[in-house]
Amino acid sequence: LMALLDLLLRSTIVFNKSDGHANFLFPPGLSPDTLAVARAEDRWRILPRRDADHLTANKALQLMIEQGPSVAASVKGIVCHLCFDNMIMSKIVCSTCQKSIEDNKSEEFSLFLDVLLHLVFIIDYYQADRVHLVMSAIIAGIKANIRYEKEANDILRGQRSIIQTE
């Protein structure tokens, strides 16, 4: 079911009519078929931003992430697609992930941490702001878990992985 949701969402472009078409970028998470049609025929399926907002609401986001490692790739793809060129959704995702990292044990927050770290690789207009949000969430998670060696080490290991990737 999660794979189907991933495919459906990544066949759309999240768009707000008030954004206009100036400087329009295709999200890198678009399915190859959708991207080919959009470029060749200058048409695409639009997922209105208000509808996309429902998928990144705290409860929906938590339900998706709590499905576990078997759907990790789909969840990361959905979240990154919806956060592309959208700082409001990025803030919601960062906030939800930060709360989970602060409140849970390592085994329970590992996918939340993975989703949070994945936001750093979205290349769009808001990349610098998003990196700042992600790093702030990581620091808050470390502060909340400083007394718990395993949790603090897992967070630091995740942070190290994105620094080494760059």
GROMACS .gro file of C-alpha atoms in nm:
model
  166
    1LEU     CA    1   0.000   0.000   0.000
    2MET     CA    2   0.285   0.238   0.085
    3ALA     CA    3   0.456   0.161  -0.247
    4LEU     CA    4   0.133   0.248  -0.431
    5LEU     CA    5   0.103   0.577  -0.241
    6ASP     CA    6   0.467   0.649  -0.325
    7LEU     CA    7   0.408   0.585  -0.696
    8LEU     CA    8   0.090   0.793  -0.704
    9LEU     CA    9   0.244   1.090  -0.526
   10ARG     CA   10   0.562   1.087  -0.727
   11SER     CA   11   0.352   1.101  -1.044
   12THR     CA   12   0.233   1.447  -0.940
   13ILE     CA   13   0.384   1.786  -0.887
   14VAL     CA   14   0.290   1.964  -0.567
   15PHE     CA   15   0.178   2.304  -0.681
   16ASN     CA   16   0.002   2.606  -0.541
   17LYS     CA   17  -0.170   2.824  -0.802
   18SER     CA   18  -0.047   3.138  -0.626
   19ASP     CA   19   0.314   3.025  -0.686
   20GLY     CA   20   0.283   3.093  -1.060
   21HIS     CA   21   0.505   2.931  -1.321
   22ALA     CA   22   0.810   3.157  -1.290
   23ASN     CA   23   1.132   2.967  -1.218
   24PHE     CA   24   0.945   2.636  -1.204
   25LEU     CA   25   1.164   2.336  -1.119
   26PHE     CA   26   1.066   1.973  -1.162
   27PRO     CA   27   1.114   1.784  -0.836
   28PRO     CA   28   1.388   1.523  -0.869
   29GLY     CA   29   1.158   1.263  -0.709
   30LEU     CA   30   0.918   1.255  -1.005
   31SER     CA   31   0.872   0.915  -1.162
   32PRO     CA   32   1.064   0.883  -1.491
   33ASP     CA   33   0.743   0.849  -1.694
   34THR     CA   34   0.591   1.162  -1.542
   35LEU     CA   35   0.909   1.362  -1.596
   36ALA     CA   36   0.931   1.255  -1.961
   37VAL     CA   37   0.569   1.354  -2.030
   38ALA     CA   38   0.607   1.682  -1.841
   39ARG     CA   39   0.915   1.783  -2.038
   40ALA     CA   40   0.797   1.663  -2.379
   41GLU     CA   41   0.437   1.782  -2.368
   42ASP     CA   42   0.458   2.060  -2.108
   43ARG     CA   43   0.178   1.905  -1.905
   44TRP     CA   44   0.168   1.731  -1.569
   45ARG     CA   45  -0.058   1.609  -1.293
   46ILE     CA   46  -0.089   1.857  -1.011
   47LEU     CA   47  -0.135   1.768  -0.647
   48PRO     CA   48  -0.264   2.087  -0.486
   49ARG     CA   49  -0.053   2.198  -0.191
   50ARG     CA   50  -0.358   2.187   0.038
   51ASP     CA   51  -0.398   1.815  -0.040
   52ALA     CA   52  -0.028   1.749   0.008
   53ASP     CA   53  -0.055   1.921   0.348
   54HIS     CA   54  -0.276   1.635   0.467
   55LEU     CA   55   0.003   1.386   0.404
   56THR     CA   56   0.257   1.579   0.607
   57ALA     CA   57   0.030   1.653   0.899
   58ASN     CA   58   0.189   1.521   1.218
   59LYS     CA   59  -0.046   1.225   1.256
   60ALA     CA   60  -0.024   1.110   0.892
   61LEU     CA   61   0.352   1.151   0.886
   62GLN     CA   62   0.391   0.953   1.207
   63LEU     CA   63   0.168   0.674   1.076
   64MET     CA   64   0.375   0.648   0.757
   65ILE     CA   65   0.708   0.642   0.939
   66GLU     CA   66   0.588   0.402   1.207
   67GLN     CA   67   0.521   0.138   0.940
   68GLY     CA   68   0.883   0.036   0.989
   69PRO     CA   69   1.195  -0.033   0.788
   70SER     CA   70   1.013  -0.233   0.520
   71VAL     CA   71   0.864   0.088   0.379
   72ALA     CA   72   1.155   0.319   0.459
   73ALA     CA   73   1.245   0.391   0.096
   74SER     CA   74   0.885   0.477   0.007
   75VAL     CA   75   0.843   0.702   0.311
   76LYS     CA   76   1.168   0.888   0.242
   77GLY     CA   77   1.071   0.929  -0.124
   78ILE     CA   78   0.725   1.062  -0.037
   79VAL     CA   79   0.855   1.303   0.226
   80CYS     CA   80   1.134   1.437   0.007
   81HIS     CA   81   0.897   1.478  -0.287
   82LEU     CA   82   0.647   1.672  -0.076
   83CYS     CA   83   0.915   1.887   0.088
   84PHE     CA   84   1.073   1.987  -0.244
   85ASP     CA   85   1.041   2.364  -0.283
   86ASN     CA   86   0.812   2.374   0.022
   87MET     CA   87   0.951   2.513   0.346
   88ILE     CA   88   0.624   2.477   0.537
   89MET     CA   89   0.619   2.101   0.484
   90SER     CA   90   0.989   2.082   0.563
   91LYS     CA   91   0.927   2.252   0.898
   92ILE     CA   92   0.644   2.011   0.980
   93VAL     CA   93   0.858   1.708   0.894
   94CYS     CA   94   1.153   1.840   1.096
   95SER     CA   95   0.932   1.914   1.395
   96THR     CA   96   0.767   1.571   1.389
   97CYS     CA   97   1.100   1.391   1.353
   98GLN     CA   98   1.263   1.603   1.624
   99LYS     CA   99   0.984   1.523   1.870
  100SER     CA  100   1.019   1.151   1.805
  101ILE     CA  101   1.397   1.165   1.845
  102GLU     CA  102   1.363   1.355   2.172
  103ASP     CA  103   1.091   1.131   2.318
  104ASN     CA  104   1.177   0.776   2.206
  105LYS     CA  105   1.444   0.511   2.230
  106SER     CA  106   1.689   0.455   1.946
  107GLU     CA  107   1.503   0.158   1.797
  108GLU     CA  108   1.182   0.361   1.781
  109PHE     CA  109   1.327   0.680   1.633
  110SER     CA  110   1.572   0.535   1.381
  111LEU     CA  111   1.342   0.579   1.080
  112PHE     CA  112   1.244   0.929   1.197
  113LEU     CA  113   1.616   1.015   1.212
  114ASP     CA  114   1.670   0.865   0.867
  115VAL     CA  115   1.384   1.070   0.719
  116LEU     CA  116   1.515   1.384   0.890
  117LEU     CA  117   1.868   1.332   0.757
  118HIS     CA  118   1.735   1.263   0.408
  119LEU     CA  119   1.593   1.616   0.389
  120VAL     CA  120   1.948   1.752   0.361
  121PHE     CA  121   1.979   1.606   0.011
  122ILE     CA  122   1.685   1.796  -0.137
  123ILE     CA  123   1.836   2.049  -0.374
  124ASP     CA  124   1.602   2.342  -0.424
  125TYR     CA  125   1.561   2.707  -0.334
  126TYR     CA  126   1.523   2.626   0.039
  127GLN     CA  127   1.816   2.390   0.078
  128ALA     CA  128   2.020   2.614   0.311
  129ASP     CA  129   1.720   2.683   0.534
  130ARG     CA  130   1.628   2.314   0.541
  131VAL     CA  131   1.984   2.213   0.638
  132HIS     CA  132   1.965   2.461   0.925
  133LEU     CA  133   1.633   2.308   1.039
  134VAL     CA  134   1.771   1.956   1.020
  135MET     CA  135   2.085   2.043   1.214
  136SER     CA  136   1.879   2.226   1.478
  137ALA     CA  137   1.657   1.918   1.517
  138ILE     CA  138   1.963   1.694   1.549
  139ILE     CA  139   2.115   1.919   1.816
  140ALA     CA  140   1.786   1.921   2.007
  141GLY     CA  141   1.777   1.540   1.982
  142ILE     CA  142   2.131   1.512   2.115
  143LYS     CA  143   2.052   1.746   2.405
  144ALA     CA  144   1.743   1.544   2.495
  145ASN     CA  145   1.937   1.215   2.479
  146ILE     CA  146   2.273   1.322   2.619
  147ARG     CA  147   2.224   1.097   2.925
  148TYR     CA  148   2.152   0.796   2.706
  149GLU     CA  149   2.471   0.677   2.541
  150LYS     CA  150   2.317   0.452   2.273
  151GLU     CA  151   2.063   0.713   2.157
  152ALA     CA  152   2.316   1.000   2.153
  153ASN     CA  153   2.567   0.783   1.960
  154ASP     CA  154   2.304   0.681   1.704
  155ILE     CA  155   2.213   1.045   1.641
  156LEU     CA  156   2.580   1.144   1.608
  157ARG     CA  157   2.643   0.849   1.376
  158GLY     CA  158   2.357   0.965   1.155
  159GLN     CA  159   2.492   1.318   1.147
  160ARG     CA  160   2.838   1.190   1.061
  161SER     CA  161   2.695   0.989   0.772
  162ILE     CA  162   2.552   1.298   0.602
  163ILE     CA  163   2.870   1.498   0.657
  164GLN     CA  164   3.080   1.221   0.502
  165THR     CA  165   2.842   1.192   0.206
  166GLU     CA  166   2.886   1.556   0.111
   0.00000   0.00000   0.00000
